[in-house]
Every structure is written in C-alpha cells, then in structure tokens.
Amino acid sequence: MKGSAIVIAPNWRTHNGILCLALVVLAGIAVAEPPAPRVLIVGDSWAASVATRGRSAAPGDVPGFGSIEKALVAEGFSAGLTRGDATAWGGRRADQWVTKEYLDILTKEFESYSSFDVLFLCIGGNDLLRAAQERNLGEMSEGEMRTLIEAITRDVATILDHCHAQRPKLRAVIYGYAYLDLDAAVRAYKMGFHGLSSTRFNEVLYELEKAKKGVAKGRPWCAMEVNIAALQGDDGPPGDPALGMPAEMHVGDGVHPNATGHEKMCVATAKHYIGPWLRGASK
C-alpha cells in the first residue's frame, strides 16, 4: 500500500525467554566460586615456594611455583585446593610459629576454612641456619647438638599438635629439607658460619630430619616426606652430604630449590600422602 511501512513486530515472548536464559547463565558465572581449599601450607620460604601464593620475608604476598598444586592436578584433582596465603611465610622459624601471635594465625585459618583436610608443614631449616650463624656447629658437643635438635623438633611437634587440635581429623605431612650448598649461600648472602663446612652442616641437617621423622612417627595422623637426598637423584637417605644441593636444582643460592627441584619433591609428596588422604576424606 502507498505510504505504508513494513513493521516487523518483535516476538517479546521469545526475546524475553532468551534474555532470561542469558541472565541465568551470567548469574551462574557470577556466583561460581573456586573450590574450597583442602590443603593448608605452613612454614618458611620453602613452603612459600611450593604454594601458589605465600608471604615473603618482607611485607606483602609472593607468588610461588605452585608446586604442590600442580602435583595434585597431575594426580587428578582440580586446581585451587591449596592455601598458603597467610601461613607459607618466608624467613620464618619454628620457634616463631609456636608463639601466640603465630598460633593465632593458624587458628584463624582453621576457623575461616572448615574445608582443610591436610596440613603441609615445612619448618625448622631457618632455626638451624640461625644456630649455625651464632656459633660453629662443628664445635658443639654431642650434648649441645642434641639439645639444639630437640628444641627444634619440640617446636615442630607443637605446631603439628596445635593444628590437629583445631581439626581432629586432620592429616599432616612434614615436607623435609634436601641437603644445602652452604658455600653457595655464603656467596649469595654474604653469610658467615664460623668456618663451618657445607658437609658438616648437612650432616647436622640429616640428624634434624631424622628427629623430625620421629615426631611424625609418634603421631598416627602424621607422616614425613624425607627429601634429604631427593635432589641428588637418590630416592632415599643418606645420599652424599658433601655433594649438597646440585646447582641445577637451586635458584643460585644453594638454599632454595628451583621449580624443578620442588616439582620433584612435591610430586612424591602428593603421590605418597596428600593425594591418597584427600581421596579418603572425600569418601
């Protein structure tokens, strides 16, 4: 018809249906939340390194290698099951974590996240390094050395027991240290160890790790991944204290494993302990 316009009337019912569907989809995306964390990572710079995010020795957060989470994903778990934001803290010692200030941090984490099934603890190395800076460990008597190791392991036990008291069904794994290269640490950090050899330090470190293994053994809900010789290509202790940590396995300071080093140790930890525990807790 002359002068008439062709008007295409929209089907509002159809359009409204599409709009509603789109809103539902978008709402689903908006409310989607990451999985609740099931593994609490606690400790020092080694703990911060294996965490997806931890705390640096200086104020602020620090991204880690995410080694333990990657190992769990390889075991078939979804990402996002680990948390170390407040408790994987560079530079920390065991004797700090047993003070009220630090125990309160642990308590708060358990109060905030009822989903934790596993504690991943790496601690005690800085206590030994500080002792080595204060005096030559090689000149300590047998009794003095025993007193030092007992003090560190007593603090490790206190941390474990405090966490277990917050969650009685909690399982815990102690992530052990590998031999260090003390000479590389001296060069990197200009540290002084009163002439202590790297070999002798590693011999003492091995004794500490054996004592921590004893702490785990005395608690049915706890285990320890012994890593003392893991980075030397040796599946078990004692390895070679004189060899220390191979250069290709650390970040250049002889103390901190690189991503490759932590991946090797975390894969074993996830396979031996954390993976089976998480599967068991889900049943």
Tab-separated table of C-alpha atoms in Angstrom:
chain	number	residue	atom	x	y	z
A	1	MET	CA	0.000	0.000	0.000
A	2	LYS	CA	1.128	3.507	-0.820
A	3	GLY	CA	2.853	5.238	2.013
A	4	SER	CA	2.642	2.292	4.325
A	5	ALA	CA	5.679	0.988	6.174
A	6	ILE	CA	6.519	-2.566	6.799
A	7	VAL	CA	6.964	-3.082	10.533
A	8	ILE	CA	8.458	-6.248	11.902
A	9	ALA	CA	6.950	-6.709	15.332
A	10	PRO	CA	9.330	-8.456	17.747
A	11	ASN	CA	8.220	-11.621	19.449
A	12	TRP	CA	8.683	-10.394	23.005
A	13	ARG	CA	7.897	-13.773	24.468
A	14	THR	CA	10.789	-15.318	22.549
A	15	HIS	CA	13.087	-12.411	23.267
A	16	ASN	CA	12.225	-12.443	26.944
A	17	GLY	CA	12.946	-16.150	27.083
A	18	ILE	CA	16.361	-15.636	25.515
A	19	LEU	CA	17.053	-12.711	27.835
A	20	CYS	CA	16.112	-14.731	30.905
A	21	LEU	CA	18.290	-17.622	29.769
A	22	ALA	CA	21.221	-15.254	29.259
A	23	LEU	CA	20.747	-13.773	32.710
A	24	VAL	CA	20.663	-17.220	34.284
A	25	VAL	CA	23.901	-18.181	32.517
A	26	LEU	CA	25.565	-14.929	33.528
A	27	ALA	CA	24.345	-15.313	37.086
A	28	GLY	CA	25.806	-18.800	37.182
A	29	ILE	CA	29.139	-17.425	36.047
A	30	ALA	CA	28.979	-14.631	38.594
A	31	VAL	CA	28.300	-16.886	41.559
A	32	ALA	CA	30.716	-19.626	40.529
A	33	GLU	CA	33.286	-19.953	43.282
A	34	PRO	CA	36.671	-21.666	43.316
A	35	PRO	CA	36.820	-24.967	45.185
A	36	ALA	CA	37.290	-24.727	48.930
A	37	PRO	CA	40.950	-25.165	49.937
A	38	ARG	CA	41.708	-28.566	51.429
A	39	VAL	CA	45.469	-28.304	51.992
A	40	LEU	CA	46.901	-25.681	54.360
A	41	ILE	CA	50.559	-24.910	53.617
A	42	VAL	CA	52.527	-23.693	56.646
A	43	GLY	CA	56.166	-22.848	57.153
A	44	ASP	CA	59.037	-20.872	55.705
A	45	SER	CA	60.400	-19.880	52.299
A	46	TRP	CA	60.359	-23.489	51.128
A	47	ALA	CA	56.642	-23.572	51.967
A	48	ALA	CA	56.131	-20.228	50.219
A	49	SER	CA	57.919	-21.582	47.150
A	50	VAL	CA	55.663	-24.618	46.757
A	51	ALA	CA	52.497	-22.597	47.455
A	52	THR	CA	50.577	-20.878	44.689
A	53	ARG	CA	50.745	-17.743	46.822
A	54	GLY	CA	52.592	-17.241	50.073
A	55	ARG	CA	54.136	-14.482	52.181
A	56	SER	CA	57.602	-13.098	51.582
A	57	ALA	CA	60.078	-12.342	54.345
A	58	ALA	CA	59.402	-8.662	53.597
A	59	PRO	CA	55.819	-7.330	53.890
A	60	GLY	CA	53.490	-8.495	51.154
A	61	ASP	CA	52.488	-11.612	49.303
A	62	VAL	CA	54.703	-13.522	46.927
A	63	PRO	CA	53.721	-15.890	44.106
A	64	GLY	CA	55.239	-19.314	44.487
A	65	PHE	CA	55.905	-22.062	41.999
A	66	GLY	CA	52.577	-23.704	42.826
A	67	SER	CA	54.461	-26.993	43.004
A	68	ILE	CA	52.137	-28.872	45.323
A	69	GLU	CA	49.004	-27.768	43.490
A	70	LYS	CA	50.492	-28.817	40.136
A	71	ALA	CA	51.367	-32.183	41.644
A	72	LEU	CA	47.793	-32.619	42.875
A	73	VAL	CA	46.377	-31.687	39.480
A	74	ALA	CA	48.622	-34.363	37.975
A	75	GLU	CA	47.045	-36.757	40.491
A	76	GLY	CA	43.605	-35.939	39.097
A	77	PHE	CA	42.437	-33.215	41.499
A	78	SER	CA	41.061	-29.840	40.495
A	79	ALA	CA	43.146	-26.702	40.859
A	80	GLY	CA	42.622	-24.393	43.798
A	81	LEU	CA	42.806	-26.928	46.633
A	82	THR	CA	45.821	-25.410	48.415
A	83	ARG	CA	46.184	-22.278	50.504
A	84	GLY	CA	49.309	-20.687	51.946
A	85	ASP	CA	48.499	-17.001	51.617
A	86	ALA	CA	48.829	-16.270	55.340
A	87	THR	CA	50.939	-19.175	56.559
A	88	ALA	CA	53.579	-20.050	53.918
A	89	TRP	CA	55.901	-17.323	55.103
A	90	GLY	CA	59.462	-16.731	54.002
A	91	GLY	CA	62.126	-16.405	56.680
A	92	ARG	CA	60.025	-17.933	59.478
A	93	ARG	CA	61.419	-20.261	62.113
A	94	ALA	CA	59.771	-22.992	64.141
A	95	ASP	CA	60.375	-21.040	67.352
A	96	GLN	CA	58.316	-18.193	65.883
A	97	TRP	CA	55.394	-20.378	64.834
A	98	VAL	CA	54.950	-21.621	68.422
A	99	THR	CA	54.375	-18.121	69.814
A	100	LYS	CA	50.829	-16.949	70.484
A	101	GLU	CA	50.929	-14.454	67.617
A	102	TYR	CA	51.668	-17.177	65.081
A	103	LEU	CA	49.471	-19.864	66.611
A	104	ASP	CA	46.597	-17.374	66.435
A	105	ILE	CA	47.221	-17.065	62.688
A	106	LEU	CA	46.882	-20.836	62.364
A	107	THR	CA	43.731	-20.863	64.486
A	108	LYS	CA	42.193	-18.152	62.336
A	109	GLU	CA	42.906	-20.116	59.154
A	110	PHE	CA	41.111	-23.172	60.503
A	111	GLU	CA	38.209	-21.037	61.708
A	112	SER	CA	37.948	-19.371	58.293
A	113	TYR	CA	38.178	-22.586	56.261
A	114	SER	CA	36.322	-25.619	57.566
A	115	SER	CA	37.414	-27.474	54.418
A	116	PHE	CA	41.021	-28.203	55.392
A	117	ASP	CA	41.767	-31.939	55.380
A	118	VAL	CA	45.569	-31.829	55.189
A	119	LEU	CA	48.376	-29.802	56.748
A	120	PHE	CA	51.553	-29.400	54.679
A	121	LEU	CA	54.334	-28.282	57.034
A	122	CYS	CA	57.881	-27.273	56.126
A	123	ILE	CA	59.770	-25.669	59.008
A	124	GLY	CA	62.936	-25.829	61.095
A	125	GLY	CA	65.582	-25.038	58.490
A	126	ASN	CA	65.929	-21.392	59.478
A	127	ASP	CA	66.288	-22.385	63.140
A	128	LEU	CA	69.304	-24.498	62.198
A	129	LEU	CA	70.765	-21.821	59.929
A	130	ARG	CA	70.441	-19.206	62.685
A	131	ALA	CA	72.189	-21.521	65.143
A	132	ALA	CA	74.983	-22.027	62.597
A	133	GLN	CA	75.384	-18.261	62.277
A	134	GLU	CA	75.630	-17.866	66.039
A	135	ARG	CA	78.373	-20.456	66.508
A	136	ASN	CA	80.250	-23.177	64.657
A	137	LEU	CA	78.030	-26.242	64.794
A	138	GLY	CA	81.101	-28.385	64.218
A	139	GLU	CA	82.445	-27.330	67.606
A	140	MET	CA	79.294	-28.263	69.526
A	141	SER	CA	79.472	-31.163	71.932
A	142	GLU	CA	77.203	-34.136	71.398
A	143	GLY	CA	75.001	-32.957	74.252
A	144	GLU	CA	74.737	-29.409	72.886
A	145	MET	CA	73.830	-30.727	69.456
A	146	ARG	CA	71.158	-32.981	70.938
A	147	THR	CA	69.712	-30.039	72.883
A	148	LEU	CA	69.545	-27.918	69.712
A	149	ILE	CA	67.834	-30.600	67.657
A	150	GLU	CA	65.401	-31.445	70.443
A	151	ALA	CA	64.414	-27.774	70.772
A	152	ILE	CA	63.631	-27.506	67.067
A	153	THR	CA	61.712	-30.768	66.908
A	154	ARG	CA	59.751	-29.856	70.037
A	155	ASP	CA	58.583	-26.707	68.264
A	156	VAL	CA	57.697	-28.711	65.150
A	157	ALA	CA	55.614	-31.018	67.325
A	158	THR	CA	53.846	-28.050	68.941
A	159	ILE	CA	52.852	-26.664	65.532
A	160	LEU	CA	51.530	-30.047	64.427
A	161	ASP	CA	49.574	-30.629	67.623
A	162	HIS	CA	48.063	-27.145	67.601
A	163	CYS	CA	46.773	-27.619	64.057
A	164	HIS	CA	45.457	-31.092	64.844
A	165	ALA	CA	43.618	-29.722	67.863
A	166	GLN	CA	41.740	-27.342	65.555
A	167	ARG	CA	40.728	-30.197	63.247
A	168	PRO	CA	40.906	-33.648	64.927
A	169	LYS	CA	40.501	-35.476	61.614
A	170	LEU	CA	43.366	-33.536	60.040
A	171	ARG	CA	46.202	-35.417	58.350
A	172	ALA	CA	49.632	-33.788	58.293
A	173	VAL	CA	52.749	-34.244	56.213
A	174	ILE	CA	56.145	-32.798	57.093
A	175	TYR	CA	57.904	-31.740	53.894
A	176	GLY	CA	61.546	-32.480	54.573
A	177	TYR	CA	64.584	-30.480	53.500
A	178	ALA	CA	67.175	-31.557	50.983
A	179	TYR	CA	70.900	-31.089	51.536
A	180	LEU	CA	72.021	-27.483	51.053
A	181	ASP	CA	75.088	-25.946	49.427
A	182	LEU	CA	76.311	-23.764	52.267
A	183	ASP	CA	79.217	-22.397	50.215
A	184	ALA	CA	76.776	-21.051	47.604
A	185	ALA	CA	74.713	-19.495	50.418
A	186	VAL	CA	77.800	-17.707	51.760
A	187	ARG	CA	78.489	-16.274	48.308
A	188	ALA	CA	74.855	-15.300	47.680
A	189	TYR	CA	74.017	-13.752	51.037
A	190	LYS	CA	77.455	-12.886	52.445
A	191	MET	CA	76.560	-15.046	55.448
A	192	GLY	CA	79.109	-16.149	57.995
A	193	PHE	CA	79.098	-19.626	59.543
A	194	HIS	CA	82.298	-19.505	61.624
A	195	GLY	CA	84.191	-21.714	59.195
A	196	LEU	CA	81.581	-24.481	59.243
A	197	SER	CA	81.892	-26.704	56.197
A	198	SER	CA	78.911	-27.399	53.977
A	199	THR	CA	79.453	-31.107	54.560
A	200	ARG	CA	79.265	-30.775	58.335
A	201	PHE	CA	76.168	-28.576	58.151
A	202	ASN	CA	74.458	-31.196	56.003
A	203	GLU	CA	75.394	-33.934	58.454
A	204	VAL	CA	73.651	-31.955	61.201
A	205	LEU	CA	70.695	-31.259	58.899
A	206	TYR	CA	70.348	-35.001	58.324
A	207	GLU	CA	70.201	-35.571	62.087
A	208	LEU	CA	67.483	-32.919	62.371
A	209	GLU	CA	65.469	-34.567	59.601
A	210	LYS	CA	65.722	-37.951	61.311
A	211	ALA	CA	64.450	-36.373	64.533
A	212	LYS	CA	61.512	-34.779	62.671
A	213	LYS	CA	60.747	-38.182	61.180
A	214	GLY	CA	60.474	-39.420	64.749
A	215	VAL	CA	57.960	-36.658	65.530
A	216	ALA	CA	55.819	-37.804	62.608
A	217	LYS	CA	56.128	-41.450	63.569
A	218	GLY	CA	54.757	-40.690	67.026
A	219	ARG	CA	51.541	-39.320	65.542
A	220	PRO	CA	49.350	-41.764	63.586
A	221	TRP	CA	47.791	-38.896	61.638
A	222	CYS	CA	51.159	-37.544	60.503
A	223	ALA	CA	53.826	-38.619	58.003
A	224	MET	CA	57.047	-37.168	56.637
A	225	GLU	CA	58.308	-36.958	53.080
A	226	VAL	CA	62.065	-37.372	53.554
A	227	ASN	CA	63.769	-35.288	50.864
A	228	ILE	CA	67.318	-35.188	52.202
A	229	ALA	CA	68.887	-36.803	49.103
A	230	ALA	CA	65.982	-36.342	46.676
A	231	LEU	CA	67.685	-33.644	44.607
A	232	GLN	CA	70.820	-35.734	44.187
A	233	GLY	CA	68.947	-38.317	42.151
A	234	ASP	CA	68.844	-40.627	45.147
A	235	ASP	CA	65.466	-41.990	46.198
A	236	GLY	CA	66.450	-42.379	49.818
A	237	PRO	CA	68.832	-41.197	52.555
A	238	PRO	CA	71.531	-40.654	53.398
A	239	GLY	CA	72.835	-39.587	49.978
A	240	ASP	CA	76.021	-37.512	49.938
A	241	PRO	CA	76.287	-34.637	52.439
A	242	ALA	CA	79.436	-33.423	50.675
A	243	LEU	CA	77.617	-33.068	47.347
A	244	GLY	CA	74.896	-30.928	48.849
A	245	MET	CA	72.248	-29.440	46.571
A	246	PRO	CA	73.257	-29.677	42.893
A	247	ALA	CA	73.492	-26.296	41.144
A	248	GLU	CA	70.852	-27.250	38.591
A	249	MET	CA	68.350	-27.810	41.402
A	250	HIS	CA	68.512	-24.444	43.222
A	251	VAL	CA	67.836	-20.811	42.405
A	252	GLY	CA	71.503	-19.848	42.721
A	253	ASP	CA	71.829	-19.527	46.492
A	254	GLY	CA	72.328	-23.166	47.500
A	255	VAL	CA	69.425	-22.931	49.942
A	256	HIS	CA	66.228	-22.674	47.912
A	257	PRO	CA	65.281	-25.293	45.328
A	258	ASN	CA	64.119	-24.026	41.960
A	259	ALA	CA	60.851	-25.037	40.299
A	260	THR	CA	62.401	-28.255	39.005
A	261	GLY	CA	63.659	-29.224	42.436
A	262	HIS	CA	60.398	-28.561	44.225
A	263	GLU	CA	58.418	-30.280	41.491
A	264	LYS	CA	60.410	-33.480	42.015
A	265	MET	CA	59.793	-33.444	45.766
A	266	CYS	CA	56.148	-32.326	45.605
A	267	VAL	CA	55.221	-34.999	43.064
A	268	ALA	CA	56.423	-37.608	45.556
A	269	THR	CA	54.619	-35.932	48.468
A	270	ALA	CA	51.334	-35.744	46.563
A	271	LYS	CA	51.621	-39.328	45.363
A	272	HIS	CA	52.635	-40.840	48.684
A	273	TYR	CA	50.452	-38.894	51.090
A	274	ILE	CA	48.303	-35.921	50.128
A	275	GLY	CA	46.551	-37.495	47.141
A	276	PRO	CA	45.503	-40.684	48.964
A	277	TRP	CA	44.438	-38.691	52.034
A	278	LEU	CA	42.245	-36.325	50.021
A	279	ARG	CA	40.610	-39.239	48.229
A	280	GLY	CA	39.963	-40.952	51.543
A	281	ALA	CA	38.486	-37.823	53.109
A	282	SER	CA	36.099	-37.426	50.153
A	283	LYS	CA	34.527	-40.864	50.631
